[in-house]
């Protein structure tokens, strides 16, 4: 599973990082960090990654299909 992140749309709410801290984080300036940019999310993290995608209030995260 790959995730597309629209960094321009992200407002730094951090809900994704709360849902899936192994997949997403926020830096010191509140900018999104996607730990698997350009690679697949590990199988053991897929369920929480999907929960994080669904938690984004501005739809900045999308699962690639």
Short mmCIF file of N, CA, C and O in Angstrom, two decimals:
data_model
loop_
_atom_site.label_atom_id
_atom_site.label_comp_id
_atom_site.label_asym_id
_atom_site.label_seq_id
_atom_site.Cartn_x
_atom_site.Cartn_y
_atom_site.Cartn_z
N UNK A 1 0.84 -1.17 0.00
CA UNK A 1 0.00 0.00 0.00
C UNK A 1 0.89 1.24 0.00
O UNK A 1 1.82 1.34 0.78
N UNK A 2 0.56 2.17 -0.88
CA UNK A 2 1.25 3.46 -0.89
C UNK A 2 0.24 4.55 -0.58
O UNK A 2 -0.94 4.42 -0.86
N UNK A 3 0.74 5.63 -0.02
CA UNK A 3 -0.10 6.77 0.35
C UNK A 3 0.40 8.00 -0.37
O UNK A 3 1.61 8.24 -0.43
N UNK A 4 -0.53 8.74 -0.93
CA UNK A 4 -0.22 10.03 -1.54
C UNK A 4 -0.53 11.10 -0.51
O UNK A 4 -1.60 11.11 0.08
N UNK A 5 0.44 11.99 -0.30
CA UNK A 5 0.27 13.08 0.66
C UNK A 5 0.26 14.40 -0.10
O UNK A 5 1.17 14.69 -0.87
N UNK A 6 -0.80 15.17 0.09
CA UNK A 6 -0.88 16.52 -0.48
C UNK A 6 -0.38 17.49 0.59
O UNK A 6 -1.14 17.94 1.44
N UNK A 7 0.92 17.78 0.54
CA UNK A 7 1.53 18.63 1.56
C UNK A 7 0.97 20.05 1.53
O UNK A 7 0.96 20.73 2.56
N UNK A 8 0.51 20.51 0.37
CA UNK A 8 -0.08 21.85 0.27
C UNK A 8 -1.42 21.92 0.99
O UNK A 8 -1.81 22.97 1.49
N UNK A 9 -2.14 20.81 1.01
CA UNK A 9 -3.45 20.77 1.65
C UNK A 9 -3.34 20.56 3.16
O UNK A 9 -4.18 21.01 3.93
N UNK A 10 -2.29 19.88 3.60
CA UNK A 10 -2.12 19.56 5.01
C UNK A 10 -2.04 20.84 5.84
O UNK A 10 -1.31 21.77 5.51
N UNK A 11 -2.80 20.86 6.94
CA UNK A 11 -2.81 22.01 7.84
C UNK A 11 -2.15 21.70 9.18
O UNK A 11 -2.20 22.51 10.10
N UNK A 12 -1.55 20.52 9.31
CA UNK A 12 -0.81 20.18 10.52
C UNK A 12 -1.66 19.89 11.74
O UNK A 12 -1.20 20.10 12.86
N UNK A 13 -2.87 19.39 11.55
CA UNK A 13 -3.73 19.05 12.69
C UNK A 13 -3.13 17.94 13.54
O UNK A 13 -3.36 17.89 14.75
N UNK A 14 -2.39 17.02 12.91
CA UNK A 14 -1.71 15.96 13.64
C UNK A 14 -2.55 14.75 13.96
O UNK A 14 -2.08 13.85 14.67
N UNK A 15 -3.77 14.68 13.46
CA UNK A 15 -4.61 13.52 13.75
C UNK A 15 -4.02 12.25 13.16
O UNK A 15 -4.11 11.18 13.76
N UNK A 16 -3.40 12.36 11.99
CA UNK A 16 -2.77 11.19 11.38
C UNK A 16 -1.63 10.68 12.24
O UNK A 16 -1.46 9.47 12.42
N UNK A 17 -0.85 11.60 12.78
CA UNK A 17 0.27 11.21 13.64
C UNK A 17 -0.21 10.57 14.93
O UNK A 17 0.44 9.68 15.47
N UNK A 18 -1.35 11.01 15.43
CA UNK A 18 -1.94 10.38 16.63
C UNK A 18 -2.43 8.98 16.31
O UNK A 18 -2.25 8.07 17.11
N UNK A 19 -3.06 8.81 15.15
CA UNK A 19 -3.60 7.51 14.75
C UNK A 19 -2.50 6.52 14.38
O UNK A 19 -2.61 5.33 14.68
N UNK A 20 -1.46 7.00 13.71
CA UNK A 20 -0.42 6.12 13.18
C UNK A 20 0.96 6.75 13.35
O UNK A 20 1.58 7.18 12.38
N UNK A 21 1.46 6.80 14.58
CA UNK A 21 2.76 7.46 14.81
C UNK A 21 3.94 6.78 14.12
O UNK A 21 4.96 7.42 13.90
N UNK A 22 3.81 5.52 13.77
CA UNK A 22 4.89 4.83 13.05
C UNK A 22 4.89 5.19 11.57
O UNK A 22 5.87 4.95 10.87
N UNK A 23 3.79 5.79 11.10
CA UNK A 23 3.65 6.13 9.68
C UNK A 23 3.79 7.63 9.46
O UNK A 23 4.42 8.06 8.48
N UNK A 24 3.22 8.43 10.35
CA UNK A 24 3.22 9.89 10.20
C UNK A 24 3.75 10.56 11.46
O UNK A 24 3.65 10.03 12.55
N UNK A 25 4.25 11.75 11.28
CA UNK A 25 4.69 12.57 12.40
C UNK A 25 4.62 14.02 12.01
O UNK A 25 4.31 14.36 10.86
N UNK A 26 4.89 14.89 12.96
CA UNK A 26 4.98 16.33 12.70
C UNK A 26 6.35 16.79 13.16
O UNK A 26 6.83 16.39 14.22
N UNK A 27 6.98 17.65 12.36
CA UNK A 27 8.28 18.19 12.77
C UNK A 27 8.07 19.36 13.72
O UNK A 27 6.94 19.67 14.11
N UNK A 28 9.15 20.01 14.10
CA UNK A 28 9.08 21.10 15.07
C UNK A 28 8.27 22.29 14.59
O UNK A 28 7.79 23.09 15.39
N UNK A 29 8.12 22.43 13.28
CA UNK A 29 7.32 23.53 12.72
C UNK A 29 5.88 23.11 12.43
O UNK A 29 5.10 23.87 11.87
N UNK A 30 5.52 21.88 12.80
CA UNK A 30 4.16 21.39 12.56
C UNK A 30 3.94 20.89 11.16
O UNK A 30 2.80 20.69 10.75
N UNK A 31 5.03 20.65 10.42
CA UNK A 31 4.92 20.12 9.06
C UNK A 31 4.86 18.59 9.11
O UNK A 31 5.54 17.95 9.90
N UNK A 32 4.06 18.03 8.21
CA UNK A 32 3.87 16.59 8.17
C UNK A 32 5.13 15.86 7.73
O UNK A 32 5.80 16.27 6.78
N UNK A 33 5.42 14.78 8.41
CA UNK A 33 6.48 13.86 8.03
C UNK A 33 5.81 12.52 7.72
O UNK A 33 5.11 11.96 8.57
N UNK A 34 5.98 12.04 6.50
CA UNK A 34 5.46 10.73 6.10
C UNK A 34 6.66 9.80 6.02
O UNK A 34 7.51 9.94 5.16
N UNK A 35 6.74 8.86 6.93
CA UNK A 35 7.91 8.03 7.09
C UNK A 35 8.15 7.04 5.95
O UNK A 35 9.25 6.50 5.85
N UNK A 36 7.16 6.81 5.11
CA UNK A 36 7.30 5.83 4.03
C UNK A 36 7.13 6.47 2.66
O UNK A 36 6.70 5.82 1.71
N UNK A 37 7.50 7.74 2.55
CA UNK A 37 7.39 8.46 1.28
C UNK A 37 8.20 7.73 0.21
O UNK A 37 9.38 7.45 0.39
N UNK A 38 7.53 7.37 -0.88
CA UNK A 38 8.19 6.70 -2.00
C UNK A 38 8.31 5.19 -1.85
O UNK A 38 8.91 4.54 -2.69
N UNK A 39 7.74 4.64 -0.80
CA UNK A 39 7.80 3.20 -0.58
C UNK A 39 6.47 2.70 -0.01
O UNK A 39 5.60 3.50 0.33
N UNK A 40 6.32 1.40 0.06
CA UNK A 40 5.09 0.82 0.60
C UNK A 40 5.05 0.90 2.12
O UNK A 40 6.09 0.72 2.78
N UNK A 41 3.87 1.12 2.64
CA UNK A 41 3.65 1.03 4.09
C UNK A 41 3.77 -0.45 4.46
O UNK A 41 3.20 -1.31 3.78
N UNK A 42 4.53 -0.79 5.50
CA UNK A 42 4.66 -2.20 5.89
C UNK A 42 3.30 -2.82 6.22
O UNK A 42 2.40 -2.14 6.73
N UNK A 43 3.17 -4.10 5.93
CA UNK A 43 1.90 -4.81 6.13
C UNK A 43 1.34 -4.61 7.53
O UNK A 43 0.14 -4.43 7.70
N UNK A 44 2.18 -4.62 8.54
CA UNK A 44 1.72 -4.48 9.92
C UNK A 44 1.20 -3.09 10.27
O UNK A 44 0.62 -2.90 11.34
N UNK A 45 1.40 -2.12 9.39
CA UNK A 45 0.98 -0.74 9.64
C UNK A 45 -0.20 -0.30 8.77
O UNK A 45 -0.67 0.82 8.90
N UNK A 46 -0.67 -1.18 7.89
CA UNK A 46 -1.71 -0.80 6.93
C UNK A 46 -3.01 -0.39 7.61
O UNK A 46 -3.61 0.62 7.26
N UNK A 47 -3.47 -1.14 8.58
CA UNK A 47 -4.75 -0.83 9.24
C UNK A 47 -4.70 0.54 9.91
O UNK A 47 -5.63 1.34 9.77
N UNK A 48 -3.61 0.83 10.64
CA UNK A 48 -3.54 2.13 11.30
C UNK A 48 -3.32 3.25 10.29
O UNK A 48 -3.77 4.37 10.51
N UNK A 49 -2.62 2.95 9.19
CA UNK A 49 -2.44 3.96 8.14
C UNK A 49 -3.78 4.33 7.52
O UNK A 49 -4.05 5.51 7.28
N UNK A 50 -4.63 3.36 7.29
CA UNK A 50 -5.97 3.64 6.75
C UNK A 50 -6.80 4.45 7.74
O UNK A 50 -7.54 5.36 7.35
N UNK A 51 -6.69 4.14 9.02
CA UNK A 51 -7.40 4.93 10.04
C UNK A 51 -6.91 6.37 10.02
O UNK A 51 -7.70 7.31 10.14
N UNK A 52 -5.61 6.56 9.84
CA UNK A 52 -5.04 7.90 9.77
C UNK A 52 -5.54 8.65 8.55
O UNK A 52 -5.88 9.83 8.63
N UNK A 53 -5.61 7.98 7.41
CA UNK A 53 -6.13 8.60 6.19
C UNK A 53 -7.56 9.08 6.43
O UNK A 53 -7.92 10.21 6.07
N UNK A 54 -8.36 8.24 7.05
CA UNK A 54 -9.76 8.59 7.30
C UNK A 54 -9.92 9.68 8.35
O UNK A 54 -10.94 10.36 8.38
N UNK A 55 -8.91 9.88 9.19
CA UNK A 55 -9.01 10.89 10.25
C UNK A 55 -8.65 12.30 9.76
O UNK A 55 -8.93 13.27 10.46
N UNK A 56 -8.04 12.42 8.60
CA UNK A 56 -7.58 13.72 8.13
C UNK A 56 -8.76 14.64 7.80
O UNK A 56 -9.54 14.34 6.89
N UNK A 57 -8.88 15.76 8.51
CA UNK A 57 -10.04 16.64 8.30
C UNK A 57 -9.98 17.44 6.99
O UNK A 57 -10.99 18.00 6.58
N UNK A 58 -8.84 17.46 6.34
CA UNK A 58 -8.72 18.23 5.09
C UNK A 58 -8.42 17.33 3.88
O UNK A 58 -8.10 17.82 2.80
N UNK A 59 -8.53 16.03 4.07
CA UNK A 59 -8.32 15.04 2.99
C UNK A 59 -6.98 15.22 2.29
O UNK A 59 -6.89 15.18 1.07
N UNK A 60 -5.93 15.40 3.08
CA UNK A 60 -4.59 15.56 2.52
C UNK A 60 -3.92 14.20 2.25
O UNK A 60 -2.87 14.16 1.64
N UNK A 61 -4.53 13.13 2.71
CA UNK A 61 -3.95 11.79 2.58
C UNK A 61 -4.87 10.91 1.74
O UNK A 61 -6.09 10.91 1.93
N UNK A 62 -4.27 10.18 0.80
CA UNK A 62 -5.05 9.25 -0.03
C UNK A 62 -4.28 7.96 -0.24
O UNK A 62 -3.06 8.00 -0.47
N UNK A 63 -4.99 6.86 -0.18
CA UNK A 63 -4.39 5.58 -0.51
C UNK A 63 -4.28 5.47 -2.02
O UNK A 63 -5.27 5.71 -2.74
N UNK A 64 -3.10 5.12 -2.52
CA UNK A 64 -2.94 4.90 -3.96
C UNK A 64 -3.51 3.54 -4.31
O UNK A 64 -3.31 2.56 -3.58
N UNK A 65 -4.18 3.48 -5.41
CA UNK A 65 -4.76 2.19 -5.85
C UNK A 65 -4.28 1.85 -7.21
O UNK A 65 -3.88 2.60 -7.98
#
